[in-house]
Coordinates of C-alpha atoms in Angstrom, one line a residue:
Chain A
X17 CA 55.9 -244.5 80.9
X18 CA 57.4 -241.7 82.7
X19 CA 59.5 -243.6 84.9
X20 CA 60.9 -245.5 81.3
X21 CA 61.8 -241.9 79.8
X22 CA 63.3 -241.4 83.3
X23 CA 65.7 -244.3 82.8
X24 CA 66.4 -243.7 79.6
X25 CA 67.7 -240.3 79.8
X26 CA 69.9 -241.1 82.4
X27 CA 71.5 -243.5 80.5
X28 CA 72.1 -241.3 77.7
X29 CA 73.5 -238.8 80.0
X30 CA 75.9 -241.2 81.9
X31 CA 76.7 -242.3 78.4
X32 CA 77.6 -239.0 77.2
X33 CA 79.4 -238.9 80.9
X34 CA 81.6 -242.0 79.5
X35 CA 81.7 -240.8 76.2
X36 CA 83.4 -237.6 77.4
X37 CA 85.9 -238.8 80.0
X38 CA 87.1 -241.5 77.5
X39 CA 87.8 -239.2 74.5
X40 CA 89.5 -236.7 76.8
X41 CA 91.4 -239.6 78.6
X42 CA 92.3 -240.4 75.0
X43 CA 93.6 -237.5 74.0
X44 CA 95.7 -236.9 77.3
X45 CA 97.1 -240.3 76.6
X46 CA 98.0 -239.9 72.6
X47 CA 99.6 -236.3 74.1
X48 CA 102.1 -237.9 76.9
X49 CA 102.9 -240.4 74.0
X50 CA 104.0 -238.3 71.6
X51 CA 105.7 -236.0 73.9
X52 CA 107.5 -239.2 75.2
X53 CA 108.5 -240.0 71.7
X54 CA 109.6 -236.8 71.0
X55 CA 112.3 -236.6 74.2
X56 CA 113.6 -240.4 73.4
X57 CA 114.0 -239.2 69.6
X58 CA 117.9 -239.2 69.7
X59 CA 119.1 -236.1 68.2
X60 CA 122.1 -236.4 65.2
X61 CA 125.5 -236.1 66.6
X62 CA 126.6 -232.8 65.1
X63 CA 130.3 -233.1 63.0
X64 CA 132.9 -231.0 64.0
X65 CA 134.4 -231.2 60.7
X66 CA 132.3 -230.3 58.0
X67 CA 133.5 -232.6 55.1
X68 CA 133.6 -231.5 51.6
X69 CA 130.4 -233.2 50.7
X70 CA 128.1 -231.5 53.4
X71 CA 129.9 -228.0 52.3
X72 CA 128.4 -228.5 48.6
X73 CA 125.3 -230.3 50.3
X74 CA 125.3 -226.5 51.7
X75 CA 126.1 -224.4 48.5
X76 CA 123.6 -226.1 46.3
X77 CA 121.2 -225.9 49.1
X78 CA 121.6 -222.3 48.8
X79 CA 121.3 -221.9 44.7
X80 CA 117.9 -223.7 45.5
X81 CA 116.2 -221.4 48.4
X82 CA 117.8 -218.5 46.0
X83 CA 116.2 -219.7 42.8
X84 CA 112.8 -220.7 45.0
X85 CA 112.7 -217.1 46.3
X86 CA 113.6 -215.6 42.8
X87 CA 110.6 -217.3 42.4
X88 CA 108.4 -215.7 44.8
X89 CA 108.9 -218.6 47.0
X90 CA 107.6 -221.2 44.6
X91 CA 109.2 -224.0 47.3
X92 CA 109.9 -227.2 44.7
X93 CA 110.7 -231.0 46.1
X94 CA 111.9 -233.7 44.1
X95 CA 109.9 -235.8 46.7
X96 CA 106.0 -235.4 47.1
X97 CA 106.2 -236.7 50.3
X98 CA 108.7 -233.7 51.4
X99 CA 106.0 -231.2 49.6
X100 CA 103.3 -232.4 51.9
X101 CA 105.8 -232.7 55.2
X102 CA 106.8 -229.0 54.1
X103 CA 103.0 -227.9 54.3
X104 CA 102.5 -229.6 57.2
X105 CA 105.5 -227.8 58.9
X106 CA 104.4 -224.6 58.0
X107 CA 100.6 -225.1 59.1
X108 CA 101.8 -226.3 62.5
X109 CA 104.8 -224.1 62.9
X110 CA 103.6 -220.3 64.7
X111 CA 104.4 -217.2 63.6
X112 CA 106.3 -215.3 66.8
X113 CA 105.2 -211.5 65.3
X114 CA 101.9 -212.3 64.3
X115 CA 99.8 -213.9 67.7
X116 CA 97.7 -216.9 66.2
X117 CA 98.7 -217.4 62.5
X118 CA 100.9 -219.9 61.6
X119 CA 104.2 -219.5 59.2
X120 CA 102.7 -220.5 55.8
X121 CA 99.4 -218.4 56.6
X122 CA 101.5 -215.0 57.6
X123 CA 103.0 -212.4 55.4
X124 CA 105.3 -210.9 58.4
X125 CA 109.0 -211.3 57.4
X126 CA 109.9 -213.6 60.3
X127 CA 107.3 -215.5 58.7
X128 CA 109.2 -215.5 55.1
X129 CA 112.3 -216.3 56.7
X130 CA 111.0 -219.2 58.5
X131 CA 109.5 -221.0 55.6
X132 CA 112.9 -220.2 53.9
X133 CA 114.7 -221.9 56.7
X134 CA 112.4 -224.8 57.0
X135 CA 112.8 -225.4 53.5
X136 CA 116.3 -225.1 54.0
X137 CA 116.8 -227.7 56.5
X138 CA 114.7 -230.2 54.7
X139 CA 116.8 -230.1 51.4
X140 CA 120.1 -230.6 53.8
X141 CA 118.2 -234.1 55.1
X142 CA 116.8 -232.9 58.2
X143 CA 113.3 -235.0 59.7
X144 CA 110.2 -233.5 60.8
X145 CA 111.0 -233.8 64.3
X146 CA 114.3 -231.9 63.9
X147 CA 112.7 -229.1 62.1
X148 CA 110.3 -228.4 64.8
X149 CA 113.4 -228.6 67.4
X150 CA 115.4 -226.3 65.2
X151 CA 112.5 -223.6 65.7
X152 CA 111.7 -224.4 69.4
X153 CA 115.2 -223.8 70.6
X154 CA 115.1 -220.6 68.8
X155 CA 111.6 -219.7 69.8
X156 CA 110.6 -221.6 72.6
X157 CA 107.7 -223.9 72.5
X158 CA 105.4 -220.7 71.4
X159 CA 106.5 -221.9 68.1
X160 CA 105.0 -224.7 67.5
X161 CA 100.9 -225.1 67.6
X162 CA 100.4 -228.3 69.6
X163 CA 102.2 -227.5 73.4
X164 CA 104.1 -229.9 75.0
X165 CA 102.9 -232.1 78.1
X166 CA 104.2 -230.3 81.6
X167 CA 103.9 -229.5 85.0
X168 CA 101.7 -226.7 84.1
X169 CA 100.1 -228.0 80.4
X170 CA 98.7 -231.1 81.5
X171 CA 95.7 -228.9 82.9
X172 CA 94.5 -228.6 79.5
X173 CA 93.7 -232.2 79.6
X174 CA 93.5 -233.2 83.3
X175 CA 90.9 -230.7 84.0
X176 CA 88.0 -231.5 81.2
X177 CA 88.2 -235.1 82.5
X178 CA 88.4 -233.9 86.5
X179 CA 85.0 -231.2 85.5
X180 CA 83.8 -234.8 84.1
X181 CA 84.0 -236.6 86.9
X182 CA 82.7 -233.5 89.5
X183 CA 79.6 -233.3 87.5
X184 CA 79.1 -237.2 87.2
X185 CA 79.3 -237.1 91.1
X186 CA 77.0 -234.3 91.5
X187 CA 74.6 -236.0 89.2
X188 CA 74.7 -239.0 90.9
X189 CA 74.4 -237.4 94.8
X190 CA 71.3 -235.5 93.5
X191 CA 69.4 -238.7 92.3
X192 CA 70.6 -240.3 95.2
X193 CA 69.2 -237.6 97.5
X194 CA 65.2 -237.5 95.8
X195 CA 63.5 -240.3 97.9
X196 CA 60.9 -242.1 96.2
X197 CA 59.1 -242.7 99.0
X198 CA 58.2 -239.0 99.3
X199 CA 56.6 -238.9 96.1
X200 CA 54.4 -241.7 96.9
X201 CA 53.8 -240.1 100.3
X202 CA 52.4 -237.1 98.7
X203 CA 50.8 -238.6 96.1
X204 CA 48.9 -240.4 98.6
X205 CA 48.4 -237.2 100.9
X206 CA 47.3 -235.4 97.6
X207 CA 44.8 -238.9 96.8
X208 CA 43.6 -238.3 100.2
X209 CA 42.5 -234.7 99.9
X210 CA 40.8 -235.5 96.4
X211 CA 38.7 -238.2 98.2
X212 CA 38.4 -236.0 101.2
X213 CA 36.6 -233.1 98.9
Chain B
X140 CA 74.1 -224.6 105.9
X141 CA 73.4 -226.4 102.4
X142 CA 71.8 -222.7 101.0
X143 CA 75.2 -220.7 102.3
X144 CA 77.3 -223.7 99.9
X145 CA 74.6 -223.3 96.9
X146 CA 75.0 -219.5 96.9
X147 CA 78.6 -219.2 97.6
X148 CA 79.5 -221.7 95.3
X149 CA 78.6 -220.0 92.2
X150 CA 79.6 -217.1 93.5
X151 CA 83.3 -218.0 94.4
X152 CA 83.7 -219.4 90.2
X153 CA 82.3 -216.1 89.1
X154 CA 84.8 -214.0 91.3
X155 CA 87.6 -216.7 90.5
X156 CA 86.5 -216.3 86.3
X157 CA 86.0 -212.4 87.1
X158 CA 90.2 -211.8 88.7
X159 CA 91.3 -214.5 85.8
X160 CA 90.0 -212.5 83.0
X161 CA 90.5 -209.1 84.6
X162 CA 94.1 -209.9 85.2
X163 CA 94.1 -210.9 81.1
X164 CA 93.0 -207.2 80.8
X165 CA 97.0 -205.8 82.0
X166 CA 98.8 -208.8 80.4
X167 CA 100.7 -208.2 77.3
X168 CA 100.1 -211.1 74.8
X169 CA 103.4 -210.4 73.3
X170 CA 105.6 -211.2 75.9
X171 CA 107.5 -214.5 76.5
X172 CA 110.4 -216.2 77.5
X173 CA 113.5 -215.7 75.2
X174 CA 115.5 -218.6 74.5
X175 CA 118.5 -217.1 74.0
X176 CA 119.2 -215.5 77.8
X177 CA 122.2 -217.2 79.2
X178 CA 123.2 -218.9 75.9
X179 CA 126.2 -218.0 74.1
X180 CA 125.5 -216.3 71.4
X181 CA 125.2 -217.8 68.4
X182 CA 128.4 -218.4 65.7
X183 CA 128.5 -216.1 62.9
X184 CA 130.7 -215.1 60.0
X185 CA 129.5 -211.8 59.1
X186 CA 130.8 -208.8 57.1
X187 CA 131.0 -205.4 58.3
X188 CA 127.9 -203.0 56.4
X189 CA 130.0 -200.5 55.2
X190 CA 132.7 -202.7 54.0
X191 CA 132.5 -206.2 52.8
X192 CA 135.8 -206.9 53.8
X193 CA 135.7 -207.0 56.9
X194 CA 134.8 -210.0 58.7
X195 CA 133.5 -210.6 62.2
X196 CA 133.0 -213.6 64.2
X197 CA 132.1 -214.1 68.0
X198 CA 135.6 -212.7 68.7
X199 CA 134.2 -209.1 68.8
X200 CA 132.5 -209.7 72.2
X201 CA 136.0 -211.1 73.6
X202 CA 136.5 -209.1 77.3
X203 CA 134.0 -206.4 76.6
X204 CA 130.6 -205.7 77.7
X205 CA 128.4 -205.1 74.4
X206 CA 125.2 -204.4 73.4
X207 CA 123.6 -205.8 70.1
X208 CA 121.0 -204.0 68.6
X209 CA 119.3 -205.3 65.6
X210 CA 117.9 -202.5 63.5
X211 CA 117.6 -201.5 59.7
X212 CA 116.6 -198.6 58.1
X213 CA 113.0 -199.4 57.1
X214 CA 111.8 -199.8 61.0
X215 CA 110.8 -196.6 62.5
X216 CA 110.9 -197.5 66.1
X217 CA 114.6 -197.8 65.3
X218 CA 114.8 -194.1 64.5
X219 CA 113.0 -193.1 67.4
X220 CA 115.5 -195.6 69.6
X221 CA 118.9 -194.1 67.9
X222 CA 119.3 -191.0 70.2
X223 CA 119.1 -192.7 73.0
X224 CA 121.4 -195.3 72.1
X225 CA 123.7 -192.7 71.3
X226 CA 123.4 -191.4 74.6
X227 CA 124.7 -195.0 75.8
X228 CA 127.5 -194.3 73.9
X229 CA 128.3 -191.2 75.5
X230 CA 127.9 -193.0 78.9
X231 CA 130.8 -195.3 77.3
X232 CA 128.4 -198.2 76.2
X233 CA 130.2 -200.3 73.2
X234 CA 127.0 -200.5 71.0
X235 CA 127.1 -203.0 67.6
X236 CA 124.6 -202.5 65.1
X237 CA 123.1 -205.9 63.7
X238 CA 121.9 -204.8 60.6
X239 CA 119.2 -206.6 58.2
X240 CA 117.5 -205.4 55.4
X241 CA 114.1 -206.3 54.4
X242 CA 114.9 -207.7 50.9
X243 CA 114.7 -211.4 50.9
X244 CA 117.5 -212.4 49.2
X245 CA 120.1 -209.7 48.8
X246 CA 121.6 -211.7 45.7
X247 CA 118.0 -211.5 43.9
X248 CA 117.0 -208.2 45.8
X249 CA 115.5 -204.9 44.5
X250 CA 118.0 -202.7 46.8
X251 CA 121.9 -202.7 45.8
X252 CA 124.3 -203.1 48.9
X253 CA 125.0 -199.4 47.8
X254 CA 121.9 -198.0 48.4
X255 CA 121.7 -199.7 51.5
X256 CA 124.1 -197.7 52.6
X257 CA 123.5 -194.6 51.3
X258 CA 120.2 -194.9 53.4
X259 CA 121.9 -196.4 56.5
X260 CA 124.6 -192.9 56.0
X261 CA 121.7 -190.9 55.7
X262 CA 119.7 -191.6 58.6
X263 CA 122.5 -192.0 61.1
X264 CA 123.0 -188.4 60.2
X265 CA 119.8 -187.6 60.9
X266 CA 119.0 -189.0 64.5
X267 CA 122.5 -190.1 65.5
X268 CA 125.1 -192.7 65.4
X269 CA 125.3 -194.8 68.5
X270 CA 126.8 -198.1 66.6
X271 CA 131.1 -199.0 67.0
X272 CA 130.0 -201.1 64.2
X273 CA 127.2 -202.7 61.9
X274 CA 127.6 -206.4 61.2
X275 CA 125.7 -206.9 58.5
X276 CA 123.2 -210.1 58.6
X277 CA 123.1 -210.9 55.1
X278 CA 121.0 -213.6 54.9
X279 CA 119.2 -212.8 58.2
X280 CA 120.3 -216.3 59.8
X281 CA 121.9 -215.1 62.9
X282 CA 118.9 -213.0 63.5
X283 CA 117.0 -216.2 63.3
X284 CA 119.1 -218.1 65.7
X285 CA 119.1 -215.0 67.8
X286 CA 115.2 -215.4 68.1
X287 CA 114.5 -212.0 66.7
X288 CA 111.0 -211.6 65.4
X289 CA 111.3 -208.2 64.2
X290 CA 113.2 -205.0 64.7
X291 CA 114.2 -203.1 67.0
X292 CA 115.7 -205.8 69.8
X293 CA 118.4 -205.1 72.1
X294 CA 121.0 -208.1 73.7
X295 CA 123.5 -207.7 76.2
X296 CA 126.6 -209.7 75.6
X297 CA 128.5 -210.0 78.3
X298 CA 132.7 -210.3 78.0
X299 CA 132.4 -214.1 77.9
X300 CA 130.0 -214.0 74.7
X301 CA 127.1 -215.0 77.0
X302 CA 123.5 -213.7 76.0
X303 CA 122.4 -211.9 79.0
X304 CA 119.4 -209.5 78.5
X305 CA 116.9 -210.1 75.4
X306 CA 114.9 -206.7 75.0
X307 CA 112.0 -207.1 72.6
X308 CA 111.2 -203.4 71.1
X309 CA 112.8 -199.9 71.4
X310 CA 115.3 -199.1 74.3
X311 CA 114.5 -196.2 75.9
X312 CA 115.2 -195.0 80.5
X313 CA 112.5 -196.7 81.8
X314 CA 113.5 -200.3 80.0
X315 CA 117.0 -199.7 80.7
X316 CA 116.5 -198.7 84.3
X317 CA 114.6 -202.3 85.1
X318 CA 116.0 -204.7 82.6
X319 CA 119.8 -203.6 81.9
X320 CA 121.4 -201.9 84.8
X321 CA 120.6 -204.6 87.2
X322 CA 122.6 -206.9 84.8
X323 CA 124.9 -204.6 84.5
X324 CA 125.1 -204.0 88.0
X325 CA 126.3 -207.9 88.2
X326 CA 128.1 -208.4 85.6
X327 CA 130.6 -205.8 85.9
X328 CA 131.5 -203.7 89.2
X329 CA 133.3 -200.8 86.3
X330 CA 129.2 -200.1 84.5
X331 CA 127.5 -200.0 87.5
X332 CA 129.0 -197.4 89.4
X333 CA 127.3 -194.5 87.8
X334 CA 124.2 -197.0 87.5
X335 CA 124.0 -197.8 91.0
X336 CA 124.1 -194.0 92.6
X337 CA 121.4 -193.3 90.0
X338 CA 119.7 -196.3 91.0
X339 CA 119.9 -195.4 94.7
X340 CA 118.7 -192.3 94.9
X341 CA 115.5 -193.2 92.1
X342 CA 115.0 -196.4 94.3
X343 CA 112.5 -194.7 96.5
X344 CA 110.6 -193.6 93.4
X345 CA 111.2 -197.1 92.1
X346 CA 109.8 -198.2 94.5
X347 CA 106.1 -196.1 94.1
X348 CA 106.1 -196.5 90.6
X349 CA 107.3 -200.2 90.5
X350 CA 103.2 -201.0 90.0
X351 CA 103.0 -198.6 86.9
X352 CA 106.1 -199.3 85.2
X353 CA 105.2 -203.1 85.0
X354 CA 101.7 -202.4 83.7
X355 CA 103.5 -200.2 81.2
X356 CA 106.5 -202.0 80.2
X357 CA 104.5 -203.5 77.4
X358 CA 103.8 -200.2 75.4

């Protein structure tokens, strides 16, 4: 019975083991993806010549972010889908004045002028991805909640799975090192002093 | 020899957690890269504050040295910055004022253009007018793509355009003495003169206080 519960719990424990080094592994993996997606997305080749229909693209763009912040920045899309990408942009994007809240949380007025500007760029067409680029050129990567995958980042993944491991070794070296036939050698040495008494 | 590892080993995570978080004690949470050092600085169309018709561009930084400092009259660090910026100016520093105000949208705004400058008149009288000029950032989009996050910030442009120092917060001896003349020094022989014989003979007391200053720099 005891040696059962014995086996059992070590199971569960290498099981957690697994469990833990797989989702981290996972999450390292879904992190170098998207950070490889985001360098190979090709960014717009910018006009030299603004054409007549980008400068009115431009001035109604303007009449809109006015009449939203007349408002009090009641923020309007056409599109639902741009409504939800816009709330999504401002939950993600970070607030340089104020440490840990993001852009639609904040009331500083970097944070105003953010959501402004991200609303801006989305009504002149421009994606997600080129939003969050806009910011991180102007504010470095600080701006933008989920970091990318570096030289010095990856440690925020690599080491969960690498204290994983350490501790899966150590676990393993320490049942490795109790010898069974100790515990049977005292259990007969302590047999042999009850029938000695 | 297997007691020594079980003791030390603990021991060596705890002093390596204990220097970790003590060094998090002196570090200022604020600070970070700016993106805009060694960038040109960014295109703008931009009237002049006290007179809408006047128009800069990037052409004001052609062949001078000039320092940008965005400011507005509701930030009080800004006051408390203005006389030694004017000070600069006596050194013959070309200062420009980037002005902003804190009205979102000046079309929709409480505050009138000419009460913005009654007030900008009003405290430049008061504490001292460094600025060759204010450009005024309407809309606040060159701040933006400046990467200000708030008033008062200082930039050296060099005579190319070229960003060179990004100073986050007010300018005052010690941040010049560490951050700007040692640009300055580079960038152009004519500055640093003056700079460098007050640089030499404070170098020995650099030098002592070097520790202190960087543990203070983020006040």
């Amino acid at each position: 019975m005891i040696r059962l519960s014995i086996i059992s719990s070590k199971h569960i424990v290498a099981l957690s083991f697994a469990f833990l080094v797989s989702s981290s592994a996972f999450i390292a993996s879904a992190a170098a993806q998207d950070q490889i997606e985001t360098e190979t997305a090709q960014k717009p080749v910018q006009q030299s010549s603004a054409s007549q229909s980008e400068e009115a693209l431009k001035q109604s763009t303007r009449e809109k972010v006015s009449a939203a912040e007349k408002m009090g920045e009641n923020y309007s899309f056409d599109n639902p889908k741009d409504r939800k990408t816009f709330l999504k942009l401002t939950a993600e994007l970070r607030c340089p004045m104020c440490q840990n809240q993001n852009i639609a949380d904040s009331d500083a007025m970097i944070a105003h002028d953010m959501r402004r500007k991200v609303y801006q760029l989305m009504l002149e067409g421009s994606s997600e991805q080129e939003v969050i680029d806009y910011m991180k050129e102007r504010y470095g990567d600080f701006v933008y909640y989920q970091p990318p995958v570096t030289p010095v980042t990856i440690w925020l993944w690599a080491l969960p799975v690498l204290f994983a491991f350490i501790m899966m070794g150590v676990f393993i070296k320490r049942r490795e090192d109790t010898p069974v036939e100790d515990l049977e050698a005292k259990l007969a040495a302590a047999n042999k002093l009850l029938k000695d008494e | 020899m297997k007691k020594i590892t079980l003791f030390l080993l603990p021991l060596l995570l705890f002093l390596g957690l204990c220097i970790f978080l003590f060094q998090g004690l002196f570090s200022d949470p604020k600070e970070r890269q700016s993106t805009a050092v060694t960038k040109a600085f960014p295109s703008f169309t931009l009237p002049d504050l006290m007179d809408e018709s006047i128009i800069y561009d990037n052409s004001v930084f052609d062949g001078q040295i000039t320092l940008i400092n965005v400011w507005g009259v509701w930030c009080t660090t800004c006051a408390v910055e203005l006389p030694y910026l004017e000070n600069l100016k006596n050194q013959g520093y070309r200062i420009v004022g980037l002005y902003y105000d804190q009205d979102l949208d000046p079309d929709f705004g409480t505050k009138t253009v000419e009460r913005v400058r009654s007030e900008v008149v009003s405290m430049l009288g008061k504490y001292g007018d460094p600025y060759a000029f204010n450009i005024f950032d309407v809309y606040r989009d060159t701040s933006l793509d400046l990467g200000v996050t708030g008033a008062p910030e200082t930039f050296l442009v060099d005579q190319q355009g070229i960003i060179q120092v990004h100073h986050l917060g007010d300018l005052n001896e010690r941040v010049w003495r560490n951050k700007f003349a040692p640009v300055l020094a580079e960038i152009d022989p004519r500055f640093s003169d003056t700079d460098v014989i007050k640089s030499e003979a404070q170098d020995s007391l650099q030098e002592v206080s070097d520790k202190t200053n960087t543990a203070g720099v983020g006040e």
